[in-house]
PDB file of C-alpha atoms in Angstrom:
ATOM      1  CA  MET A   1     -15.146 -30.289  -5.371  1.00  0.00           C
ATOM      2  CA  VAL A   2     -11.994 -28.200  -5.517  1.00  0.00           C
ATOM      3  CA  LEU A   3      -8.923 -28.890  -3.399  1.00  0.00           C
ATOM      4  CA  LEU A   4      -7.262 -25.592  -2.570  1.00  0.00           C
ATOM      5  CA  HIS A   5      -3.550 -25.438  -1.807  1.00  0.00           C
ATOM      6  CA  VAL A   6      -1.697 -22.280  -0.842  1.00  0.00           C
ATOM      7  CA  LEU A   7       1.966 -21.479  -1.515  1.00  0.00           C
ATOM      8  CA  PHE A   8       3.696 -19.314   1.081  1.00  0.00           C
ATOM      9  CA  GLU A   9       7.187 -17.906   0.515  1.00  0.00           C
ATOM     10  CA  HIS A  10       9.218 -17.097   3.607  1.00  0.00           C
ATOM     11  CA  ALA A  11      12.853 -16.187   4.260  1.00  0.00           C
ATOM     12  CA  VAL A  12      13.440 -19.666   5.727  1.00  0.00           C
ATOM     13  CA  GLY A  13      11.808 -21.636   2.915  1.00  0.00           C
ATOM     14  CA  TYR A  14       8.682 -22.513   0.943  1.00  0.00           C
ATOM     15  CA  ALA A  15       5.560 -23.824   2.661  1.00  0.00           C
ATOM     16  CA  LEU A  16       2.698 -25.632   0.951  1.00  0.00           C
ATOM     17  CA  LEU A  17      -0.594 -25.672   2.817  1.00  0.00           C
ATOM     18  CA  ALA A  18      -3.939 -27.317   2.098  1.00  0.00           C
ATOM     19  CA  LEU A  19      -7.502 -26.310   2.975  1.00  0.00           C
ATOM     20  CA  LYS A  20     -10.579 -28.443   3.285  1.00  0.00           C
ATOM     21  CA  GLU A  21     -12.426 -29.255   0.062  1.00  0.00           C
ATOM     22  CA  VAL A  22     -15.242 -26.919  -0.960  1.00  0.00           C
ATOM     23  CA  GLU A  23     -17.485 -26.524  -3.999  1.00  0.00           C
ATOM     24  CA  GLU A  24     -16.811 -22.786  -4.250  1.00  0.00           C
ATOM     25  CA  ILE A  25     -13.604 -21.144  -3.028  1.00  0.00           C
ATOM     26  CA  SER A  26     -15.486 -17.929  -2.239  1.00  0.00           C
ATOM     27  CA  LEU A  27     -17.469 -19.817   0.433  1.00  0.00           C
ATOM     28  CA  LEU A  28     -14.273 -20.056   2.509  1.00  0.00           C
ATOM     29  CA  LEU A  29     -13.893 -16.290   2.908  1.00  0.00           C
ATOM     30  CA  PRO A  30     -16.274 -15.791   5.896  1.00  0.00           C
ATOM     31  CA  GLN A  31     -14.704 -18.757   7.757  1.00  0.00           C
ATOM     32  CA  VAL A  32     -11.148 -17.557   7.126  1.00  0.00           C
ATOM     33  CA  GLU A  33     -11.930 -13.970   8.172  1.00  0.00           C
ATOM     34  CA  GLU A  34     -13.499 -15.267  11.390  1.00  0.00           C
ATOM     35  CA  CYS A  35     -10.616 -17.503  12.455  1.00  0.00           C
ATOM     36  CA  VAL A  36      -7.534 -15.805  10.953  1.00  0.00           C
ATOM     37  CA  LEU A  37      -6.471 -14.296  14.302  1.00  0.00           C
ATOM     38  CA  ASN A  38      -7.121 -17.451  16.316  1.00  0.00           C
ATOM     39  CA  LEU A  39      -4.461 -20.161  15.945  1.00  0.00           C
ATOM     40  CA  GLY A  40      -6.708 -22.996  17.127  1.00  0.00           C
ATOM     41  CA  LYS A  41      -9.507 -22.135  14.713  1.00  0.00           C
ATOM     42  CA  PHE A  42      -7.048 -21.466  11.902  1.00  0.00           C
ATOM     43  CA  HIS A  43      -5.580 -24.958  12.340  1.00  0.00           C
ATOM     44  CA  ASN A  44      -9.053 -26.421  11.737  1.00  0.00           C
ATOM     45  CA  ILE A  45      -9.211 -25.161   8.168  1.00  0.00           C
ATOM     46  CA  VAL A  46      -5.516 -24.959   7.205  1.00  0.00           C
ATOM     47  CA  ARG A  47      -2.899 -27.685   7.493  1.00  0.00           C
ATOM     48  CA  LEU A  48       0.762 -27.790   6.499  1.00  0.00           C
ATOM     49  CA  VAL A  49       1.390 -30.272   3.677  1.00  0.00           C
ATOM     50  CA  ALA A  50       5.094 -29.691   3.105  1.00  0.00           C
ATOM     51  CA  PHE A  51       7.901 -27.361   4.089  1.00  0.00           C
ATOM     52  CA  CYS A  52      11.048 -26.910   1.984  1.00  0.00           C
ATOM     53  CA  PRO A  53      13.723 -25.039   3.999  1.00  0.00           C
ATOM     54  CA  PHE A  54      16.481 -23.122   2.236  1.00  0.00           C
ATOM     55  CA  SER A  55      19.908 -24.675   2.780  1.00  0.00           C
ATOM     56  CA  SER A  56      21.706 -21.324   3.027  1.00  0.00           C
ATOM     57  CA  SER A  57      21.212 -17.569   2.881  1.00  0.00           C
ATOM     58  CA  GLN A  58      22.538 -17.561  -0.682  1.00  0.00           C
ATOM     59  CA  VAL A  59      19.878 -20.080  -1.749  1.00  0.00           C
ATOM     60  CA  ALA A  60      17.225 -17.973   0.005  1.00  0.00           C
ATOM     61  CA  LEU A  61      18.388 -14.911  -1.953  1.00  0.00           C
ATOM     62  CA  GLU A  62      18.323 -16.821  -5.259  1.00  0.00           C
ATOM     63  CA  ASN A  63      14.756 -17.943  -4.600  1.00  0.00           C
ATOM     64  CA  ALA A  64      13.664 -14.449  -3.513  1.00  0.00           C
ATOM     65  CA  ASN A  65      15.063 -12.990  -6.745  1.00  0.00           C
ATOM     66  CA  ALA A  66      13.347 -15.698  -8.790  1.00  0.00           C
ATOM     67  CA  VAL A  67       9.956 -15.066  -7.158  1.00  0.00           C
ATOM     68  CA  SER A  68      10.250 -11.278  -7.599  1.00  0.00           C
ATOM     69  CA  GLU A  69      11.021 -11.759 -11.305  1.00  0.00           C
ATOM     70  CA  GLY A  70       8.242 -14.311 -11.843  1.00  0.00           C
ATOM     71  CA  ILE A  71      10.586 -17.275 -12.401  1.00  0.00           C
ATOM     72  CA  VAL A  72       9.934 -20.787 -11.088  1.00  0.00           C
ATOM     73  CA  HIS A  73      13.117 -21.822  -9.226  1.00  0.00           C
ATOM     74  CA  GLU A  74      14.122 -25.483  -9.188  1.00  0.00           C
ATOM     75  CA  ASP A  75      13.458 -25.671  -5.423  1.00  0.00           C
ATOM     76  CA  LEU A  76       9.910 -24.440  -5.936  1.00  0.00           C
ATOM     77  CA  ARG A  77       9.342 -26.727  -8.906  1.00  0.00           C
ATOM     78  CA  LEU A  78      10.478 -29.764  -6.891  1.00  0.00           C
ATOM     79  CA  LEU A  79       8.190 -28.874  -3.969  1.00  0.00           C
ATOM     80  CA  LEU A  80       5.100 -28.459  -6.151  1.00  0.00           C
ATOM     81  CA  GLU A  81       5.694 -31.511  -8.341  1.00  0.00           C
ATOM     82  CA  THR A  82       6.373 -33.691  -5.299  1.00  0.00           C
ATOM     83  CA  HIS A  83       3.520 -32.673  -3.007  1.00  0.00           C
ATOM     84  CA  LEU A  84       0.651 -31.454  -5.202  1.00  0.00           C
ATOM     85  CA  PRO A  85      -1.851 -34.077  -6.431  1.00  0.00           C
ATOM     86  CA  ALA A  86      -1.199 -35.617  -9.850  1.00  0.00           C
ATOM     87  CA  LYS A  87      -4.685 -34.685 -11.136  1.00  0.00           C
ATOM     88  CA  LYS A  88      -3.938 -31.042 -11.922  1.00  0.00           C
ATOM     89  CA  LYS A  89      -7.468 -30.140 -13.017  1.00  0.00           C
ATOM     90  CA  LYS A  90      -8.832 -30.718  -9.504  1.00  0.00           C
ATOM     91  CA  VAL A  91      -6.157 -28.598  -7.851  1.00  0.00           C
ATOM     92  CA  LEU A  92      -6.261 -24.844  -7.323  1.00  0.00           C
ATOM     93  CA  LEU A  93      -3.069 -23.193  -6.080  1.00  0.00           C
ATOM     94  CA  GLY A  94      -3.303 -19.918  -4.216  1.00  0.00           C
ATOM     95  CA  VAL A  95      -0.291 -17.585  -4.489  1.00  0.00           C
ATOM     96  CA  GLY A  96       0.457 -14.080  -3.247  1.00  0.00           C
ATOM     97  CA  ASP A  97       2.157 -12.729  -6.401  1.00  0.00           C
ATOM     98  CA  PRO A  98       0.337 -12.833  -9.768  1.00  0.00           C
ATOM     99  CA  LYS A  99       3.673 -12.980 -11.649  1.00  0.00           C
ATOM    100  CA  ILE A 100       4.831 -16.199 -10.004  1.00  0.00           C
ATOM    101  CA  GLY A 101       1.288 -17.569 -10.322  1.00  0.00           C
ATOM    102  CA  ALA A 102       1.323 -17.019 -14.081  1.00  0.00           C
ATOM    103  CA  ALA A 103       4.748 -18.677 -14.342  1.00  0.00           C
ATOM    104  CA  ILE A 104       3.610 -21.750 -12.352  1.00  0.00           C
ATOM    105  CA  GLN A 105       0.471 -22.072 -14.457  1.00  0.00           C
ATOM    106  CA  GLU A 106       2.436 -21.842 -17.691  1.00  0.00           C
ATOM    107  CA  GLU A 107       5.291 -24.181 -16.735  1.00  0.00           C
ATOM    108  CA  LEU A 108       3.621 -26.723 -14.437  1.00  0.00           C
ATOM    109  CA  GLY A 109      -0.016 -26.568 -15.542  1.00  0.00           C
ATOM    110  CA  TYR A 110      -1.582 -25.834 -12.136  1.00  0.00           C
ATOM    111  CA  THR A 111      -4.401 -23.276 -12.046  1.00  0.00           C
ATOM    112  CA  CYS A 112      -3.376 -20.384  -9.792  1.00  0.00           C
ATOM    113  CA  GLN A 113      -5.430 -17.761  -8.003  1.00  0.00           C
ATOM    114  CA  THR A 114      -4.587 -14.548  -6.140  1.00  0.00           C
ATOM    115  CA  GLY A 115      -6.483 -12.006  -4.029  1.00  0.00           C
ATOM    116  CA  GLY A 116      -9.756 -12.438  -2.151  1.00  0.00           C
ATOM    117  CA  VAL A 117      -9.777 -15.441   0.157  1.00  0.00           C
ATOM    118  CA  ILE A 118      -6.157 -16.267  -0.822  1.00  0.00           C
ATOM    119  CA  ALA A 119      -4.943 -12.942   0.584  1.00  0.00           C
ATOM    120  CA  GLU A 120      -6.779 -13.602   3.860  1.00  0.00           C
ATOM    121  CA  ILE A 121      -5.343 -17.122   4.137  1.00  0.00           C
ATOM    122  CA  LEU A 122      -1.812 -15.834   3.510  1.00  0.00           C
ATOM    123  CA  ARG A 123      -2.370 -13.172   6.159  1.00  0.00           C
ATOM    124  CA  GLY A 124      -3.209 -15.916   8.644  1.00  0.00           C
ATOM    125  CA  VAL A 125      -0.241 -18.049   7.561  1.00  0.00           C
ATOM    126  CA  ARG A 126       2.098 -15.064   7.910  1.00  0.00           C
ATOM    127  CA  LEU A 127       0.769 -14.438  11.408  1.00  0.00           C
ATOM    128  CA  HIS A 128       0.980 -18.061  12.625  1.00  0.00           C
ATOM    129  CA  PHE A 129       3.857 -19.340  10.459  1.00  0.00           C
ATOM    130  CA  HIS A 130       6.276 -20.024  13.326  1.00  0.00           C
ATOM    131  CA  ASN A 131       3.550 -22.178  14.946  1.00  0.00           C
ATOM    132  CA  LEU A 132       2.776 -24.094  11.757  1.00  0.00           C
ATOM    133  CA  VAL A 133       6.366 -25.212  11.108  1.00  0.00           C
ATOM    134  CA  LYS A 134       7.843 -27.547  13.718  1.00  0.00           C
ATOM    135  CA  GLY A 135      11.076 -26.279  15.266  1.00  0.00           C
ATOM    136  CA  LEU A 136      10.709 -22.729  13.961  1.00  0.00           C
ATOM    137  CA  THR A 137      10.520 -19.913  16.497  1.00  0.00           C
ATOM    138  CA  ASP A 138       9.256 -16.381  16.017  1.00  0.00           C
ATOM    139  CA  LEU A 139      12.747 -15.023  16.780  1.00  0.00           C
ATOM    140  CA  SER A 140      14.524 -17.216  14.224  1.00  0.00           C
ATOM    141  CA  ALA A 141      11.899 -16.364  11.585  1.00  0.00           C
ATOM    142  CA  CYS A 142      12.411 -12.626  12.196  1.00  0.00           C
ATOM    143  CA  LYS A 143      16.206 -12.991  12.003  1.00  0.00           C
ATOM    144  CA  ALA A 144      15.909 -14.836   8.689  1.00  0.00           C
ATOM    145  CA  GLN A 145      13.624 -12.129   7.283  1.00  0.00           C
ATOM    146  CA  LEU A 146      16.008  -9.386   8.381  1.00  0.00           C
ATOM    147  CA  GLY A 147      19.041 -11.143   6.888  1.00  0.00           C
ATOM    148  CA  LEU A 148      17.309 -11.836   3.586  1.00  0.00           C
ATOM    149  CA  GLY A 149      16.031  -8.266   3.443  1.00  0.00           C
ATOM    150  CA  HIS A 150      19.554  -6.882   3.778  1.00  0.00           C
ATOM    151  CA  SER A 151      20.959  -9.312   1.197  1.00  0.00           C
ATOM    152  CA  TYR A 152      18.153  -8.592  -1.274  1.00  0.00           C
ATOM    153  CA  SER A 153      18.624  -4.808  -0.908  1.00  0.00           C
ATOM    154  CA  ARG A 154      22.405  -5.042  -1.329  1.00  0.00           C
ATOM    155  CA  ALA A 155      21.978  -7.160  -4.462  1.00  0.00           C
ATOM    156  CA  LYS A 156      19.607  -4.616  -5.982  1.00  0.00           C
ATOM    157  CA  VAL A 157      21.963  -1.735  -5.188  1.00  0.00           C
ATOM    158  CA  LYS A 158      24.911  -3.626  -6.729  1.00  0.00           C
ATOM    159  CA  PHE A 159      22.830  -4.193  -9.841  1.00  0.00           C
ATOM    160  CA  ASN A 160      22.811  -0.403 -10.391  1.00  0.00           C
ATOM    161  CA  VAL A 161      26.439   0.176  -9.345  1.00  0.00           C
ATOM    162  CA  ASN A 162      27.343   1.727 -12.717  1.00  0.00           C
ATOM    163  CA  ARG A 163      24.528   4.243 -12.495  1.00  0.00           C
ATOM    164  CA  VAL A 164      26.416   6.864 -10.479  1.00  0.00           C
ATOM    165  CA  ASP A 165      23.709   9.401 -11.306  1.00  0.00           C
ATOM    166  CA  ASN A 166      20.938   7.162  -9.973  1.00  0.00           C
ATOM    167  CA  MET A 167      20.432   9.213  -6.796  1.00  0.00           C
ATOM    168  CA  ILE A 168      20.251  12.453  -8.803  1.00  0.00           C
ATOM    169  CA  ILE A 169      17.629  10.955 -11.109  1.00  0.00           C
ATOM    170  CA  GLN A 170      15.586   9.752  -8.146  1.00  0.00           C
ATOM    171  CA  SER A 171      15.880  13.138  -6.386  1.00  0.00           C
ATOM    172  CA  ILE A 172      14.661  15.015  -9.470  1.00  0.00           C
ATOM    173  CA  SER A 173      11.790  12.559  -9.851  1.00  0.00           C
ATOM    174  CA  LEU A 174      10.869  13.055  -6.197  1.00  0.00           C
ATOM    175  CA  LEU A 175      10.916  16.858  -6.573  1.00  0.00           C
ATOM    176  CA  ASP A 176       8.662  16.611  -9.631  1.00  0.00           C
ATOM    177  CA  GLN A 177       6.230  14.438  -7.716  1.00  0.00           C
ATOM    178  CA  LEU A 178       6.259  16.848  -4.756  1.00  0.00           C
ATOM    179  CA  ASP A 179       5.487  19.771  -7.093  1.00  0.00           C
ATOM    180  CA  LYS A 180       2.541  17.868  -8.559  1.00  0.00           C
ATOM    181  CA  ASP A 181       1.219  16.973  -5.101  1.00  0.00           C
ATOM    182  CA  ILE A 182       1.560  20.550  -3.814  1.00  0.00           C
ATOM    183  CA  ASN A 183      -0.271  21.905  -6.863  1.00  0.00           C
ATOM    184  CA  THR A 184      -3.052  19.362  -6.415  1.00  0.00           C
ATOM    185  CA  PHE A 185      -3.510  20.192  -2.722  1.00  0.00           C
ATOM    186  CA  SER A 186      -3.400  23.927  -3.453  1.00  0.00           C
ATOM    187  CA  MET A 187      -6.109  23.616  -6.088  1.00  0.00           C
ATOM    188  CA  ARG A 188      -8.291  21.727  -3.621  1.00  0.00           C
ATOM    189  CA  VAL A 189      -7.841  24.486  -1.012  1.00  0.00           C
ATOM    190  CA  ARG A 190      -8.731  27.148  -3.593  1.00  0.00           C
ATOM    191  CA  GLU A 191     -11.759  25.177  -4.737  1.00  0.00           C
ATOM    192  CA  TRP A 192     -13.150  24.357  -1.294  1.00  0.00           C
ATOM    193  CA  TYR A 193     -12.401  27.682   0.412  1.00  0.00           C
ATOM    194  CA  GLY A 194     -13.675  29.430  -2.710  1.00  0.00           C
ATOM    195  CA  TYR A 195     -17.224  28.354  -1.814  1.00  0.00           C
ATOM    196  CA  HIS A 196     -16.943  30.517   1.303  1.00  0.00           C
ATOM    197  CA  PHE A 197     -14.781  33.393   0.042  1.00  0.00           C
ATOM    198  CA  PRO A 198     -14.641  33.300  -3.817  1.00  0.00           C
ATOM    199  CA  GLU A 199     -13.224  36.842  -4.189  1.00  0.00           C
ATOM    200  CA  LEU A 200      -9.930  35.839  -2.533  1.00  0.00           C
ATOM    201  CA  VAL A 201      -8.922  33.755  -5.567  1.00  0.00           C
ATOM    202  CA  LYS A 202      -8.895  36.850  -7.803  1.00  0.00           C
ATOM    203  CA  ILE A 203      -6.846  38.892  -5.335  1.00  0.00           C
ATOM    204  CA  ILE A 204      -4.151  36.314  -4.450  1.00  0.00           C
ATOM    205  CA  ASN A 205      -2.389  34.332  -7.187  1.00  0.00           C
ATOM    206  CA  ASP A 206       0.360  32.639  -5.173  1.00  0.00           C
ATOM    207  CA  ASN A 207      -0.704  29.226  -3.850  1.00  0.00           C
ATOM    208  CA  ALA A 208       1.357  29.321  -0.643  1.00  0.00           C
ATOM    209  CA  THR A 209       0.111  32.797   0.268  1.00  0.00           C
ATOM    210  CA  TYR A 210      -3.475  31.785  -0.482  1.00  0.00           C
ATOM    211  CA  CYS A 211      -3.249  28.768   1.853  1.00  0.00           C
ATOM    212  CA  ARG A 212      -1.778  30.897   4.665  1.00  0.00           C
ATOM    213  CA  LEU A 213      -4.563  33.454   4.244  1.00  0.00           C
ATOM    214  CA  ALA A 214      -7.276  30.790   4.192  1.00  0.00           C
ATOM    215  CA  GLN A 215      -5.899  29.385   7.446  1.00  0.00           C
ATOM    216  CA  PHE A 216      -5.664  32.851   9.030  1.00  0.00           C
ATOM    217  CA  ILE A 217      -9.036  34.224   7.867  1.00  0.00           C
ATOM    218  CA  GLY A 218     -11.184  31.166   8.485  1.00  0.00           C
ATOM    219  CA  ASN A 219     -14.695  32.633   8.688  1.00  0.00           C
ATOM    220  CA  ARG A 220     -14.596  35.759   6.518  1.00  0.00           C
ATOM    221  CA  ARG A 221     -17.347  37.384   8.607  1.00  0.00           C
ATOM    222  CA  GLU A 222     -14.921  37.622  11.517  1.00  0.00           C
ATOM    223  CA  LEU A 223     -12.378  39.599   9.477  1.00  0.00           C
ATOM    224  CA  ASN A 224     -12.080  43.210  10.720  1.00  0.00           C
ATOM    225  CA  GLU A 225      -9.748  46.224  10.924  1.00  0.00           C
ATOM    226  CA  GLU A 226      -7.864  44.672  13.830  1.00  0.00           C
ATOM    227  CA  LYS A 227      -6.606  41.905  11.543  1.00  0.00           C
ATOM    228  CA  LEU A 228      -5.479  44.268   8.784  1.00  0.00           C
ATOM    229  CA  GLU A 229      -1.896  44.387  10.051  1.00  0.00           C
ATOM    230  CA  LYS A 230      -1.602  40.589   9.982  1.00  0.00           C
ATOM    231  CA  LEU A 231      -3.084  40.554   6.460  1.00  0.00           C
ATOM    232  CA  GLU A 232      -0.420  43.026   5.326  1.00  0.00           C
ATOM    233  CA  GLU A 233       2.246  40.783   6.879  1.00  0.00           C
ATOM    234  CA  LEU A 234       0.974  37.716   5.027  1.00  0.00           C
ATOM    235  CA  THR A 235       0.434  39.414   1.646  1.00  0.00           C
ATOM    236  CA  MET A 236       3.405  41.817   1.947  1.00  0.00           C
ATOM    237  CA  ASP A 237       1.176  44.315   0.177  1.00  0.00           C
ATOM    238  CA  GLY A 238      -0.975  46.925   1.935  1.00  0.00           C
ATOM    239  CA  ALA A 239      -3.276  47.418  -1.073  1.00  0.00           C
ATOM    240  CA  LYS A 240      -4.031  43.694  -1.340  1.00  0.00           C
ATOM    241  CA  ALA A 241      -4.672  43.455   2.403  1.00  0.00           C
ATOM    242  CA  LYS A 242      -7.200  46.320   2.162  1.00  0.00           C
ATOM    243  CA  ALA A 243      -8.795  44.709  -0.903  1.00  0.00           C
ATOM    244  CA  ILE A 244      -9.220  41.408   0.991  1.00  0.00           C
ATOM    245  CA  LEU A 245     -10.858  43.196   3.924  1.00  0.00           C
ATOM    246  CA  ASP A 246     -13.266  45.086   1.611  1.00  0.00           C
ATOM    247  CA  ALA A 247     -14.076  41.927  -0.348  1.00  0.00           C
ATOM    248  CA  SER A 248     -14.884  39.996   2.841  1.00  0.00           C
ATOM    249  CA  ARG A 249     -17.591  42.538   3.715  1.00  0.00           C
ATOM    250  CA  SER A 250     -19.393  42.213   0.393  1.00  0.00           C
ATOM    251  CA  SER A 251     -18.521  38.610  -0.506  1.00  0.00           C
ATOM    252  CA  MET A 252     -21.047  36.468  -2.406  1.00  0.00           C
ATOM    253  CA  GLY A 253     -19.695  33.284  -0.822  1.00  0.00           C
ATOM    254  CA  GLN A 254     -21.665  30.864   1.297  1.00  0.00           C
ATOM    255  CA  CYS A 255     -21.749  31.054   5.049  1.00  0.00           C
ATOM    256  CA  LYS A 256     -22.127  28.068   7.401  1.00  0.00           C
ATOM    257  CA  ARG A 257     -25.875  28.572   7.802  1.00  0.00           C
ATOM    258  CA  GLN A 258     -26.419  28.464   4.029  1.00  0.00           C
ATOM    259  CA  GLN A 259     -24.337  25.289   3.742  1.00  0.00           C
ATOM    260  CA  LEU A 260     -26.253  23.605   6.557  1.00  0.00           C
ATOM    261  CA  ALA A 261     -29.585  24.605   4.993  1.00  0.00           C
ATOM    262  CA  LYS A 262     -28.564  22.942   1.738  1.00  0.00           C
TER     263      LYS A 262
END
């Protein structure tokens, strides 16, 4: 039998919870999924073993930084050593972050697990946390999260205070990523619309113009002389507009009936 404990980190403190003993942890998944939204049912399989509140916002920030960097803070070490069973081989500790799990396993010797049923349990704990801890209200929990979030963000910004070009670097990186995404989407439009009107690819090289034309033309069989003026407006070239119209009449592309037949 394995005794599963779960570590939950919150802005107000650490919580250690225990689940009923099972031979296989995976057997818990259907039960947890069924009761995760119901507080009464969730209480039947999960119980609070210990809660270690942070004494101040500064302590909360120190612990948040430690967890994010995969470091076992003294507050966390004290909680686990005090409330987890002495026989470490029979204990399995569920954690949300693999980095802190690896650190706990290396420093304290407790086997840690992430994902799967652990993620579902933590989802339930996150949802019902203010009901699990006596004296904690939903409002106070939200205020603590907001305060810690602001402090954590400010600390990270201060860490890069000497990088005055940081925003420029990020902007350039974002533009590069946008270019890659636009090219990928454009290639997909060319590929998919090409099944219907393959000749258009050879006539129009510009990706933006091609996408506008694909949206305007739609079914190539409906393209006629009346739409020639709009084609000239989109291509800004009368010869290309005429070439598109001629190509649509003799296109080798598939029509809807052919696609449905396949």
